[in-house]
Amino acid sequence: MSSGDSRPPSDDSDTSDTAGSPGSRDTRDVPSTTLGSDTDEGLVTRFRTAQSGPLLFIREMLTSVLAVVAIGLLLFAISGVWPPMVAVESGSMEPHMEKGDLIFITEPGRFAPDSAYEDTGVVTYQAAQETDYRTFGSYGSVIIYDNPDSFGPPIIHRARFWVDEGENWYDEANPDYVGAENCQQLRYCPAPHAGFITKGDNNAEYDQANGIAPPVRAEWVQGIARIRIPYLGWVRLGFSGAAFASPADTASAGSGVEVTTTGGGGELVGSNVSASNTSAANATSGPSEANADPTNETLRADASVALASSGTAGAVSA
């Protein structure tokens, strides 16, 4: 442009001068660097606020799973055993535990009272009478124990009294619950080893009298029942199939325990045991023991626990 030309500079000259000047920056063709982060933030927002569609389904599923895991971990921290809950599946502990009840359990040493036998954490029926210690409508602890010599699952029954190895416990036992006239007629008398004599509240005989188990060693005790929640166990029983089983479908003659295995969860589901009811159960002083009706010819003998390989609750045939 000449010195005498008063025309304003053209746009082309401005653009070329600016583009060529040192330190200048042309941003016309520079791509945005925030596109990826904006996309991620948009996806997270849609996931959090979705009201329908697959994102809502996935969010609800994850929320439910996390809630179950959190509750399970909390219960495990309190109880010290897994699973921390079992579902009652039959009637040997009636009326104090009904089919479909959910039972919260703890390891034996937790919350053990002073009247517990030595360091087992278990209060026997006999000892509880002296201290008025009661759980589930009667004296003593309701324990879950596992006999390693049996193919059956664990059992949940009340601890009655302790015997030493070689002890003739017939005289110490309640004669109404032994179904025998002397020690020689009992399979586990004298006691083959030290342990607890146990019994279902609704059964006519001790477990050690009808052959369910020998005296229960302290190390066999897996947990102690603490809290009963009615009806919630039906959900667990529905998954295991026990909700639809009847005693007639699974009963076996004699005093053994028949066990069926279900697929998918690695669960062991115990059956009821059918045996002759040889004596009537008489009420004793103190809380009712809810023993079997003398006219009932079927002994509902086992209270087996099917502990699932996953989940927060097992299934209990009480």
PDB file of C-alpha atoms in Angstrom:
ATOM      1  CA  MET A   1       0.000   0.000   0.000  1.00  0.00           C
ATOM      2  CA  SER A   2       1.397   3.451  -0.965  1.00  0.00           C
ATOM      3  CA  SER A   3       1.742   6.289   1.508  1.00  0.00           C
ATOM      4  CA  GLY A   4      -0.938   8.251  -0.294  1.00  0.00           C
ATOM      5  CA  ASP A   5      -3.530   5.493  -0.262  1.00  0.00           C
ATOM      6  CA  SER A   6      -6.105   6.059   2.469  1.00  0.00           C
ATOM      7  CA  ARG A   7      -8.084   2.848   1.883  1.00  0.00           C
ATOM      8  CA  PRO A   8      -8.381   0.501   4.851  1.00  0.00           C
ATOM      9  CA  PRO A   9      -6.342  -2.620   4.698  1.00  0.00           C
ATOM     10  CA  SER A  10      -8.078  -5.657   3.213  1.00  0.00           C
ATOM     11  CA  ASP A  11      -9.098  -8.741   5.213  1.00  0.00           C
ATOM     12  CA  ASP A  12      -6.629 -10.830   3.288  1.00  0.00           C
ATOM     13  CA  SER A  13      -3.731  -8.712   4.399  1.00  0.00           C
ATOM     14  CA  ASP A  14      -4.851  -8.938   8.038  1.00  0.00           C
ATOM     15  CA  THR A  15      -5.122 -12.705   7.887  1.00  0.00           C
ATOM     16  CA  SER A  16      -1.809 -13.173   6.214  1.00  0.00           C
ATOM     17  CA  ASP A  17      -0.053 -10.761   8.518  1.00  0.00           C
ATOM     18  CA  THR A  18      -1.507 -12.373  11.614  1.00  0.00           C
ATOM     19  CA  ALA A  19      -0.727 -15.885  10.497  1.00  0.00           C
ATOM     20  CA  GLY A  20       2.824 -14.946   9.718  1.00  0.00           C
ATOM     21  CA  SER A  21       3.619 -12.899  12.762  1.00  0.00           C
ATOM     22  CA  PRO A  22       5.880 -14.381  15.384  1.00  0.00           C
ATOM     23  CA  GLY A  23       4.143 -15.684  18.520  1.00  0.00           C
ATOM     24  CA  SER A  24       0.720 -15.733  16.908  1.00  0.00           C
ATOM     25  CA  ARG A  25      -1.496 -18.893  17.056  1.00  0.00           C
ATOM     26  CA  ASP A  26      -4.052 -20.022  14.544  1.00  0.00           C
ATOM     27  CA  THR A  27      -6.751 -21.990  16.336  1.00  0.00           C
ATOM     28  CA  ARG A  28      -9.048 -22.553  13.401  1.00  0.00           C
ATOM     29  CA  ASP A  29      -7.997 -26.176  12.765  1.00  0.00           C
ATOM     30  CA  VAL A  30      -7.088 -27.232  16.339  1.00  0.00           C
ATOM     31  CA  PRO A  31      -9.388 -30.154  17.489  1.00  0.00           C
ATOM     32  CA  SER A  32     -11.043 -30.084  20.913  1.00  0.00           C
ATOM     33  CA  THR A  33      -9.225 -32.065  23.644  1.00  0.00           C
ATOM     34  CA  THR A  34     -12.265 -32.346  25.973  1.00  0.00           C
ATOM     35  CA  LEU A  35     -14.415 -34.585  23.761  1.00  0.00           C
ATOM     36  CA  GLY A  36     -13.434 -37.844  25.539  1.00  0.00           C
ATOM     37  CA  SER A  37     -13.986 -36.523  29.056  1.00  0.00           C
ATOM     38  CA  ASP A  38     -17.307 -34.999  28.041  1.00  0.00           C
ATOM     39  CA  THR A  39     -18.407 -38.387  26.685  1.00  0.00           C
ATOM     40  CA  ASP A  40     -17.378 -40.188  29.877  1.00  0.00           C
ATOM     41  CA  GLU A  41     -19.160 -37.670  32.055  1.00  0.00           C
ATOM     42  CA  GLY A  42     -22.251 -37.967  29.908  1.00  0.00           C
ATOM     43  CA  LEU A  43     -22.291 -41.758  30.246  1.00  0.00           C
ATOM     44  CA  VAL A  44     -21.907 -41.572  34.025  1.00  0.00           C
ATOM     45  CA  THR A  45     -24.691 -39.001  34.226  1.00  0.00           C
ATOM     46  CA  ARG A  46     -26.992 -41.130  32.092  1.00  0.00           C
ATOM     47  CA  PHE A  47     -26.174 -44.201  34.230  1.00  0.00           C
ATOM     48  CA  ARG A  48     -26.990 -42.335  37.434  1.00  0.00           C
ATOM     49  CA  THR A  49     -30.167 -40.684  36.198  1.00  0.00           C
ATOM     50  CA  ALA A  50     -31.643 -43.293  33.842  1.00  0.00           C
ATOM     51  CA  GLN A  51     -35.321 -43.918  34.534  1.00  0.00           C
ATOM     52  CA  SER A  52     -35.788 -46.795  32.102  1.00  0.00           C
ATOM     53  CA  GLY A  53     -33.909 -49.135  29.811  1.00  0.00           C
ATOM     54  CA  PRO A  54     -30.812 -51.293  30.335  1.00  0.00           C
ATOM     55  CA  LEU A  55     -28.889 -48.650  32.287  1.00  0.00           C
ATOM     56  CA  LEU A  56     -31.619 -48.553  34.933  1.00  0.00           C
ATOM     57  CA  PHE A  57     -31.659 -52.362  35.136  1.00  0.00           C
ATOM     58  CA  ILE A  58     -27.874 -52.573  35.503  1.00  0.00           C
ATOM     59  CA  ARG A  59     -27.852 -49.824  38.128  1.00  0.00           C
ATOM     60  CA  GLU A  60     -30.570 -51.501  40.197  1.00  0.00           C
ATOM     61  CA  MET A  61     -28.838 -54.877  39.971  1.00  0.00           C
ATOM     62  CA  LEU A  62     -25.493 -53.446  41.084  1.00  0.00           C
ATOM     63  CA  THR A  63     -27.154 -51.561  43.931  1.00  0.00           C
ATOM     64  CA  SER A  64     -28.871 -54.722  45.159  1.00  0.00           C
ATOM     65  CA  VAL A  65     -25.691 -56.791  44.948  1.00  0.00           C
ATOM     66  CA  LEU A  66     -23.671 -54.179  46.818  1.00  0.00           C
ATOM     67  CA  ALA A  67     -26.359 -53.943  49.514  1.00  0.00           C
ATOM     68  CA  VAL A  68     -26.379 -57.720  50.000  1.00  0.00           C
ATOM     69  CA  VAL A  69     -22.583 -57.834  50.151  1.00  0.00           C
ATOM     70  CA  ALA A  70     -22.477 -54.983  52.670  1.00  0.00           C
ATOM     71  CA  ILE A  71     -25.110 -56.602  54.893  1.00  0.00           C
ATOM     72  CA  GLY A  72     -23.380 -59.970  54.624  1.00  0.00           C
ATOM     73  CA  LEU A  73     -20.021 -58.514  55.614  1.00  0.00           C
ATOM     74  CA  LEU A  74     -21.596 -56.684  58.551  1.00  0.00           C
ATOM     75  CA  LEU A  75     -23.318 -59.837  59.794  1.00  0.00           C
ATOM     76  CA  PHE A  76     -20.120 -61.831  59.351  1.00  0.00           C
ATOM     77  CA  ALA A  77     -18.195 -59.242  61.367  1.00  0.00           C
ATOM     78  CA  ILE A  78     -20.725 -59.613  64.180  1.00  0.00           C
ATOM     79  CA  SER A  79     -21.203 -63.382  64.062  1.00  0.00           C
ATOM     80  CA  GLY A  80     -17.741 -64.605  63.097  1.00  0.00           C
ATOM     81  CA  VAL A  81     -19.205 -67.484  61.041  1.00  0.00           C
ATOM     82  CA  TRP A  82     -20.331 -67.902  57.435  1.00  0.00           C
ATOM     83  CA  PRO A  83     -23.120 -68.037  56.581  1.00  0.00           C
ATOM     84  CA  PRO A  84     -24.280 -66.014  59.586  1.00  0.00           C
ATOM     85  CA  MET A  85     -27.918 -67.085  59.141  1.00  0.00           C
ATOM     86  CA  VAL A  86     -29.711 -70.384  58.612  1.00  0.00           C
ATOM     87  CA  ALA A  87     -33.300 -71.113  57.590  1.00  0.00           C
ATOM     88  CA  VAL A  88     -35.315 -73.643  59.569  1.00  0.00           C
ATOM     89  CA  GLU A  89     -36.599 -76.385  57.337  1.00  0.00           C
ATOM     90  CA  SER A  90     -38.437 -78.846  59.627  1.00  0.00           C
ATOM     91  CA  GLY A  91     -39.957 -79.261  63.065  1.00  0.00           C
ATOM     92  CA  SER A  92     -37.712 -80.909  65.665  1.00  0.00           C
ATOM     93  CA  MET A  93     -37.209 -77.568  67.460  1.00  0.00           C
ATOM     94  CA  GLU A  94     -40.873 -76.531  67.501  1.00  0.00           C
ATOM     95  CA  PRO A  95     -42.449 -74.448  68.850  1.00  0.00           C
ATOM     96  CA  HIS A  96     -39.330 -72.421  69.593  1.00  0.00           C
ATOM     97  CA  MET A  97     -38.125 -72.625  65.996  1.00  0.00           C
ATOM     98  CA  GLU A  98     -40.678 -73.044  63.214  1.00  0.00           C
ATOM     99  CA  LYS A  99     -40.194 -74.072  59.621  1.00  0.00           C
ATOM    100  CA  GLY A 100     -39.440 -70.942  57.608  1.00  0.00           C
ATOM    101  CA  ASP A 101     -37.755 -69.082  60.476  1.00  0.00           C
ATOM    102  CA  LEU A 102     -34.438 -67.370  59.824  1.00  0.00           C
ATOM    103  CA  ILE A 103     -31.895 -67.885  62.619  1.00  0.00           C
ATOM    104  CA  PHE A 104     -28.926 -65.595  63.206  1.00  0.00           C
ATOM    105  CA  ILE A 105     -25.953 -67.491  64.653  1.00  0.00           C
ATOM    106  CA  THR A 106     -22.568 -66.584  66.121  1.00  0.00           C
ATOM    107  CA  GLU A 107     -19.373 -68.478  66.719  1.00  0.00           C
ATOM    108  CA  PRO A 108     -19.445 -70.206  70.126  1.00  0.00           C
ATOM    109  CA  GLY A 109     -17.013 -67.889  71.892  1.00  0.00           C
ATOM    110  CA  ARG A 110     -18.862 -64.659  71.131  1.00  0.00           C
ATOM    111  CA  PHE A 111     -21.243 -63.266  73.750  1.00  0.00           C
ATOM    112  CA  ALA A 112     -20.680 -66.351  75.925  1.00  0.00           C
ATOM    113  CA  PRO A 113     -22.090 -65.975  79.465  1.00  0.00           C
ATOM    114  CA  ASP A 114     -20.177 -66.926  82.593  1.00  0.00           C
ATOM    115  CA  SER A 115     -22.234 -70.103  82.948  1.00  0.00           C
ATOM    116  CA  ALA A 116     -20.830 -71.535  79.704  1.00  0.00           C
ATOM    117  CA  TYR A 117     -19.038 -74.856  80.099  1.00  0.00           C
ATOM    118  CA  GLU A 118     -15.302 -74.115  80.363  1.00  0.00           C
ATOM    119  CA  ASP A 119     -14.172 -72.362  77.164  1.00  0.00           C
ATOM    120  CA  THR A 120     -16.769 -73.899  74.827  1.00  0.00           C
ATOM    121  CA  GLY A 121     -19.111 -70.907  74.931  1.00  0.00           C
ATOM    122  CA  VAL A 122     -22.028 -73.349  75.353  1.00  0.00           C
ATOM    123  CA  VAL A 123     -24.418 -73.255  78.314  1.00  0.00           C
ATOM    124  CA  THR A 124     -26.003 -76.649  78.940  1.00  0.00           C
ATOM    125  CA  TYR A 125     -29.619 -77.118  79.976  1.00  0.00           C
ATOM    126  CA  GLN A 126     -28.520 -78.354  83.394  1.00  0.00           C
ATOM    127  CA  ALA A 127     -26.202 -75.410  84.070  1.00  0.00           C
ATOM    128  CA  ALA A 128     -28.743 -72.904  82.765  1.00  0.00           C
ATOM    129  CA  GLN A 129     -31.314 -74.037  85.318  1.00  0.00           C
ATOM    130  CA  GLU A 130     -29.003 -72.854  88.087  1.00  0.00           C
ATOM    131  CA  THR A 131     -28.424 -69.422  86.534  1.00  0.00           C
ATOM    132  CA  ASP A 132     -31.820 -68.996  84.818  1.00  0.00           C
ATOM    133  CA  TYR A 133     -30.131 -68.626  81.424  1.00  0.00           C
ATOM    134  CA  ARG A 134     -32.741 -69.106  78.690  1.00  0.00           C
ATOM    135  CA  THR A 135     -32.703 -69.027  74.914  1.00  0.00           C
ATOM    136  CA  PHE A 136     -35.522 -69.822  72.513  1.00  0.00           C
ATOM    137  CA  GLY A 137     -38.076 -70.611  75.175  1.00  0.00           C
ATOM    138  CA  SER A 138     -36.061 -72.974  77.349  1.00  0.00           C
ATOM    139  CA  TYR A 139     -32.826 -73.396  79.307  1.00  0.00           C
ATOM    140  CA  GLY A 140     -29.421 -73.623  77.665  1.00  0.00           C
ATOM    141  CA  SER A 141     -27.793 -72.917  74.309  1.00  0.00           C
ATOM    142  CA  VAL A 142     -29.104 -74.074  70.943  1.00  0.00           C
ATOM    143  CA  ILE A 143     -26.010 -75.174  69.032  1.00  0.00           C
ATOM    144  CA  ILE A 144     -25.149 -76.037  65.448  1.00  0.00           C
ATOM    145  CA  TYR A 145     -22.766 -78.970  65.335  1.00  0.00           C
ATOM    146  CA  ASP A 146     -21.178 -81.108  62.649  1.00  0.00           C
ATOM    147  CA  ASN A 147     -20.263 -84.752  63.154  1.00  0.00           C
ATOM    148  CA  PRO A 148     -17.225 -85.352  60.900  1.00  0.00           C
ATOM    149  CA  ASP A 149     -17.937 -89.099  60.893  1.00  0.00           C
ATOM    150  CA  SER A 150     -21.365 -88.551  59.336  1.00  0.00           C
ATOM    151  CA  PHE A 151     -22.217 -87.925  55.697  1.00  0.00           C
ATOM    152  CA  GLY A 152     -25.033 -85.651  56.768  1.00  0.00           C
ATOM    153  CA  PRO A 153     -24.964 -81.876  57.133  1.00  0.00           C
ATOM    154  CA  PRO A 154     -24.666 -80.097  60.503  1.00  0.00           C
ATOM    155  CA  ILE A 155     -27.464 -80.297  63.083  1.00  0.00           C
ATOM    156  CA  ILE A 156     -29.096 -77.607  65.222  1.00  0.00           C
ATOM    157  CA  HIS A 157     -30.329 -78.815  68.650  1.00  0.00           C
ATOM    158  CA  ARG A 158     -30.178 -77.815  72.302  1.00  0.00           C
ATOM    159  CA  ALA A 159     -27.200 -78.784  74.488  1.00  0.00           C
ATOM    160  CA  ARG A 160     -28.526 -80.749  77.471  1.00  0.00           C
ATOM    161  CA  PHE A 161     -25.489 -81.719  79.564  1.00  0.00           C
ATOM    162  CA  TRP A 162     -21.791 -82.566  79.323  1.00  0.00           C
ATOM    163  CA  VAL A 163     -20.318 -86.060  79.692  1.00  0.00           C
ATOM    164  CA  ASP A 164     -16.713 -87.181  80.104  1.00  0.00           C
ATOM    165  CA  GLU A 165     -15.050 -89.972  78.170  1.00  0.00           C
ATOM    166  CA  GLY A 166     -16.120 -93.371  79.483  1.00  0.00           C
ATOM    167  CA  GLU A 167     -18.886 -91.896  81.643  1.00  0.00           C
ATOM    168  CA  ASN A 168     -22.067 -93.856  82.254  1.00  0.00           C
ATOM    169  CA  TRP A 169     -24.442 -90.980  81.600  1.00  0.00           C
ATOM    170  CA  TYR A 170     -27.646 -93.019  81.802  1.00  0.00           C
ATOM    171  CA  ASP A 171     -28.230 -92.089  85.443  1.00  0.00           C
ATOM    172  CA  GLU A 172     -27.655 -88.397  84.715  1.00  0.00           C
ATOM    173  CA  ALA A 173     -30.098 -88.368  81.809  1.00  0.00           C
ATOM    174  CA  ASN A 174     -33.823 -87.772  81.938  1.00  0.00           C
ATOM    175  CA  PRO A 175     -35.303 -91.300  81.719  1.00  0.00           C
ATOM    176  CA  ASP A 176     -38.084 -90.046  79.454  1.00  0.00           C
ATOM    177  CA  TYR A 177     -35.558 -89.177  76.728  1.00  0.00           C
ATOM    178  CA  VAL A 178     -33.329 -92.268  76.573  1.00  0.00           C
ATOM    179  CA  GLY A 179     -35.687 -94.981  75.335  1.00  0.00           C
ATOM    180  CA  ALA A 180     -33.671 -97.621  77.194  1.00  0.00           C
ATOM    181  CA  GLU A 181     -33.603 -99.355  80.554  1.00  0.00           C
ATOM    182  CA  ASN A 182     -29.860 -99.134  81.172  1.00  0.00           C
ATOM    183  CA  CYS A 183     -26.588 -97.858  79.754  1.00  0.00           C
ATOM    184  CA  GLN A 184     -25.887-101.084  77.876  1.00  0.00           C
ATOM    185  CA  GLN A 185     -28.964-100.534  75.698  1.00  0.00           C
ATOM    186  CA  LEU A 186     -27.684 -97.142  74.526  1.00  0.00           C
ATOM    187  CA  ARG A 187     -25.392 -96.986  71.520  1.00  0.00           C
ATOM    188  CA  TYR A 188     -23.203 -94.225  72.949  1.00  0.00           C
ATOM    189  CA  CYS A 189     -23.136 -95.253  76.606  1.00  0.00           C
ATOM    190  CA  PRO A 190     -20.618 -95.296  78.188  1.00  0.00           C
ATOM    191  CA  ALA A 191     -19.555 -92.172  76.326  1.00  0.00           C
ATOM    192  CA  PRO A 192     -16.926 -92.971  73.671  1.00  0.00           C
ATOM    193  CA  HIS A 193     -15.462 -89.492  74.212  1.00  0.00           C
ATOM    194  CA  ALA A 194     -16.223 -86.276  76.077  1.00  0.00           C
ATOM    195  CA  GLY A 195     -18.923 -84.049  74.661  1.00  0.00           C
ATOM    196  CA  PHE A 196     -22.428 -82.632  74.869  1.00  0.00           C
ATOM    197  CA  ILE A 197     -25.609 -84.685  75.031  1.00  0.00           C
ATOM    198  CA  THR A 198     -28.081 -82.899  72.745  1.00  0.00           C
ATOM    199  CA  LYS A 199     -31.770 -83.002  71.899  1.00  0.00           C
ATOM    200  CA  GLY A 200     -34.338 -81.322  69.663  1.00  0.00           C
ATOM    201  CA  ASP A 201     -36.996 -79.588  71.763  1.00  0.00           C
ATOM    202  CA  ASN A 202     -39.750 -81.414  69.875  1.00  0.00           C
ATOM    203  CA  ASN A 203     -38.024 -84.802  69.822  1.00  0.00           C
ATOM    204  CA  ALA A 204     -38.814 -87.642  72.198  1.00  0.00           C
ATOM    205  CA  GLU A 205     -35.192 -88.759  72.698  1.00  0.00           C
ATOM    206  CA  TYR A 206     -31.666 -87.444  72.960  1.00  0.00           C
ATOM    207  CA  ASP A 207     -29.658 -87.418  69.734  1.00  0.00           C
ATOM    208  CA  GLN A 208     -27.277 -89.860  71.406  1.00  0.00           C
ATOM    209  CA  ALA A 209     -30.174 -92.204  72.278  1.00  0.00           C
ATOM    210  CA  ASN A 210     -31.728 -92.424  68.823  1.00  0.00           C
ATOM    211  CA  GLY A 211     -28.398 -92.646  67.010  1.00  0.00           C
ATOM    212  CA  ILE A 212     -28.272 -89.246  65.331  1.00  0.00           C
ATOM    213  CA  ALA A 213     -24.827 -88.482  66.740  1.00  0.00           C
ATOM    214  CA  PRO A 214     -22.367 -89.485  69.475  1.00  0.00           C
ATOM    215  CA  PRO A 215     -21.638 -86.999  72.260  1.00  0.00           C
ATOM    216  CA  VAL A 216     -20.863 -83.707  70.541  1.00  0.00           C
ATOM    217  CA  ARG A 217     -17.219 -82.720  70.912  1.00  0.00           C
ATOM    218  CA  ALA A 218     -16.594 -79.043  71.625  1.00  0.00           C
ATOM    219  CA  GLU A 219     -14.705 -78.643  68.349  1.00  0.00           C
ATOM    220  CA  TRP A 220     -17.731 -79.892  66.414  1.00  0.00           C
ATOM    221  CA  VAL A 221     -19.805 -76.899  67.502  1.00  0.00           C
ATOM    222  CA  GLN A 222     -19.869 -74.449  64.602  1.00  0.00           C
ATOM    223  CA  GLY A 223     -22.179 -71.836  66.042  1.00  0.00           C
ATOM    224  CA  ILE A 224     -24.811 -70.875  68.591  1.00  0.00           C
ATOM    225  CA  ALA A 225     -28.297 -69.671  67.666  1.00  0.00           C
ATOM    226  CA  ARG A 226     -28.994 -66.128  68.853  1.00  0.00           C
ATOM    227  CA  ILE A 227     -31.961 -64.490  67.100  1.00  0.00           C
ATOM    228  CA  ARG A 228     -35.065 -65.874  65.403  1.00  0.00           C
ATOM    229  CA  ILE A 229     -36.744 -63.967  62.563  1.00  0.00           C
ATOM    230  CA  PRO A 230     -40.078 -65.567  61.592  1.00  0.00           C
ATOM    231  CA  TYR A 231     -40.948 -66.307  57.947  1.00  0.00           C
ATOM    232  CA  LEU A 232     -37.867 -64.789  56.295  1.00  0.00           C
ATOM    233  CA  GLY A 233     -36.312 -68.220  55.911  1.00  0.00           C
ATOM    234  CA  TRP A 234     -38.914 -69.227  53.335  1.00  0.00           C
ATOM    235  CA  VAL A 235     -36.983 -67.304  50.687  1.00  0.00           C
ATOM    236  CA  ARG A 236     -33.872 -69.371  51.354  1.00  0.00           C
ATOM    237  CA  LEU A 237     -35.871 -72.610  51.483  1.00  0.00           C
ATOM    238  CA  GLY A 238     -37.445 -71.763  48.143  1.00  0.00           C
ATOM    239  CA  PHE A 239     -34.034 -71.575  46.474  1.00  0.00           C
ATOM    240  CA  SER A 240     -32.918 -74.881  48.020  1.00  0.00           C
ATOM    241  CA  GLY A 241     -36.171 -76.663  47.202  1.00  0.00           C
ATOM    242  CA  ALA A 242     -36.782 -77.531  50.855  1.00  0.00           C
ATOM    243  CA  ALA A 243     -39.891 -75.351  50.969  1.00  0.00           C
ATOM    244  CA  PHE A 244     -41.721 -77.858  48.792  1.00  0.00           C
ATOM    245  CA  ALA A 245     -40.453 -81.073  50.409  1.00  0.00           C
ATOM    246  CA  SER A 246     -42.612 -83.021  52.835  1.00  0.00           C
ATOM    247  CA  PRO A 247     -41.342 -85.305  55.608  1.00  0.00           C
ATOM    248  CA  ALA A 248     -42.852 -88.293  53.792  1.00  0.00           C
ATOM    249  CA  ASP A 249     -40.758 -87.533  50.719  1.00  0.00           C
ATOM    250  CA  THR A 250     -37.446 -87.622  52.556  1.00  0.00           C
ATOM    251  CA  ALA A 251     -37.969 -89.768  55.661  1.00  0.00           C
ATOM    252  CA  SER A 252     -35.897 -92.886  56.169  1.00  0.00           C
ATOM    253  CA  ALA A 253     -36.434 -95.720  58.597  1.00  0.00           C
ATOM    254  CA  GLY A 254     -34.229 -95.905  61.641  1.00  0.00           C
ATOM    255  CA  SER A 255     -32.182 -93.249  63.344  1.00  0.00           C
ATOM    256  CA  GLY A 256     -29.730 -92.258  60.648  1.00  0.00           C
ATOM    257  CA  VAL A 257     -29.765 -89.079  58.605  1.00  0.00           C
ATOM    258  CA  GLU A 258     -30.558 -89.207  54.913  1.00  0.00           C
ATOM    259  CA  VAL A 259     -29.031 -86.422  52.855  1.00  0.00           C
ATOM    260  CA  THR A 260     -29.733 -85.320  49.316  1.00  0.00           C
ATOM    261  CA  THR A 261     -27.445 -83.122  47.258  1.00  0.00           C
ATOM    262  CA  THR A 262     -28.772 -80.301  45.119  1.00  0.00           C
ATOM    263  CA  GLY A 263     -26.964 -78.896  42.127  1.00  0.00           C
ATOM    264  CA  GLY A 264     -26.015 -75.357  41.317  1.00  0.00           C
ATOM    265  CA  GLY A 265     -24.964 -74.192  44.763  1.00  0.00           C
ATOM    266  CA  GLY A 266     -23.092 -77.105  46.238  1.00  0.00           C
ATOM    267  CA  GLU A 267     -25.712 -77.380  48.965  1.00  0.00           C
ATOM    268  CA  LEU A 268     -26.430 -80.293  51.255  1.00  0.00           C
ATOM    269  CA  VAL A 269     -30.048 -80.532  52.278  1.00  0.00           C
ATOM    270  CA  GLY A 270     -30.828 -82.842  55.181  1.00  0.00           C
ATOM    271  CA  SER A 271     -33.999 -84.883  55.393  1.00  0.00           C
ATOM    272  CA  ASN A 272     -36.198 -85.793  58.297  1.00  0.00           C
ATOM    273  CA  VAL A 273     -35.643 -89.034  60.161  1.00  0.00           C
ATOM    274  CA  SER A 274     -38.490 -91.412  60.854  1.00  0.00           C
ATOM    275  CA  ALA A 275     -38.201 -93.652  63.902  1.00  0.00           C
ATOM    276  CA  SER A 276     -40.378 -95.321  66.504  1.00  0.00           C
ATOM    277  CA  ASN A 277     -41.412 -93.059  69.336  1.00  0.00           C
ATOM    278  CA  THR A 278     -40.679 -95.304  72.288  1.00  0.00           C
ATOM    279  CA  SER A 279     -41.653 -93.016  75.157  1.00  0.00           C
ATOM    280  CA  ALA A 280     -43.812 -90.027  75.945  1.00  0.00           C
ATOM    281  CA  ALA A 281     -42.143 -86.717  76.740  1.00  0.00           C
ATOM    282  CA  ASN A 282     -43.230 -85.334  80.100  1.00  0.00           C
ATOM    283  CA  ALA A 283     -43.094 -81.654  81.003  1.00  0.00           C
ATOM    284  CA  THR A 284     -40.531 -80.664  83.605  1.00  0.00           C
ATOM    285  CA  SER A 285     -40.395 -77.692  85.934  1.00  0.00           C
ATOM    286  CA  GLY A 286     -39.362 -74.379  84.434  1.00  0.00           C
ATOM    287  CA  PRO A 287     -39.940 -73.311  80.816  1.00  0.00           C
ATOM    288  CA  SER A 288     -41.742 -75.729  78.550  1.00  0.00           C
ATOM    289  CA  GLU A 289     -39.488 -77.987  76.505  1.00  0.00           C
ATOM    290  CA  ALA A 290     -42.211 -78.591  73.912  1.00  0.00           C
ATOM    291  CA  ASN A 291     -41.480 -82.281  73.569  1.00  0.00           C
ATOM    292  CA  ALA A 292     -43.199 -84.610  71.154  1.00  0.00           C
ATOM    293  CA  ASP A 293     -46.849 -85.557  71.622  1.00  0.00           C
ATOM    294  CA  PRO A 294     -47.091 -89.070  73.134  1.00  0.00           C
ATOM    295  CA  THR A 295     -49.559 -90.012  70.380  1.00  0.00           C
ATOM    296  CA  ASN A 296     -47.173 -89.060  67.634  1.00  0.00           C
ATOM    297  CA  GLU A 297     -45.640 -92.218  66.200  1.00  0.00           C
ATOM    298  CA  THR A 298     -43.070 -90.391  64.112  1.00  0.00           C
ATOM    299  CA  LEU A 299     -39.930 -88.939  65.649  1.00  0.00           C
ATOM    300  CA  ARG A 300     -38.809 -85.834  63.803  1.00  0.00           C
ATOM    301  CA  ALA A 301     -35.248 -86.415  64.728  1.00  0.00           C
ATOM    302  CA  ASP A 302     -32.862 -84.211  62.853  1.00  0.00           C
ATOM    303  CA  ALA A 303     -32.256 -80.521  62.593  1.00  0.00           C
ATOM    304  CA  SER A 304     -29.705 -80.487  59.822  1.00  0.00           C
ATOM    305  CA  VAL A 305     -28.124 -77.371  58.415  1.00  0.00           C
ATOM    306  CA  ALA A 306     -27.494 -77.063  54.693  1.00  0.00           C
ATOM    307  CA  LEU A 307     -24.754 -74.456  54.451  1.00  0.00           C
ATOM    308  CA  ALA A 308     -24.671 -72.922  51.002  1.00  0.00           C
ATOM    309  CA  SER A 309     -21.374 -72.352  49.244  1.00  0.00           C
ATOM    310  CA  SER A 310     -22.563 -68.789  48.622  1.00  0.00           C
ATOM    311  CA  GLY A 311     -25.140 -66.423  50.099  1.00  0.00           C
ATOM    312  CA  THR A 312     -25.774 -65.181  53.611  1.00  0.00           C
ATOM    313  CA  ALA A 313     -28.123 -67.940  54.760  1.00  0.00           C
ATOM    314  CA  GLY A 314     -28.063 -71.712  54.866  1.00  0.00           C
ATOM    315  CA  ALA A 315     -31.054 -74.024  55.237  1.00  0.00           C
ATOM    316  CA  VAL A 316     -31.866 -75.756  58.506  1.00  0.00           C
ATOM    317  CA  SER A 317     -34.000 -78.844  58.922  1.00  0.00           C
ATOM    318  CA  ALA A 318     -34.961 -78.395  62.567  1.00  0.00           C
TER     319      ALA A 318
END
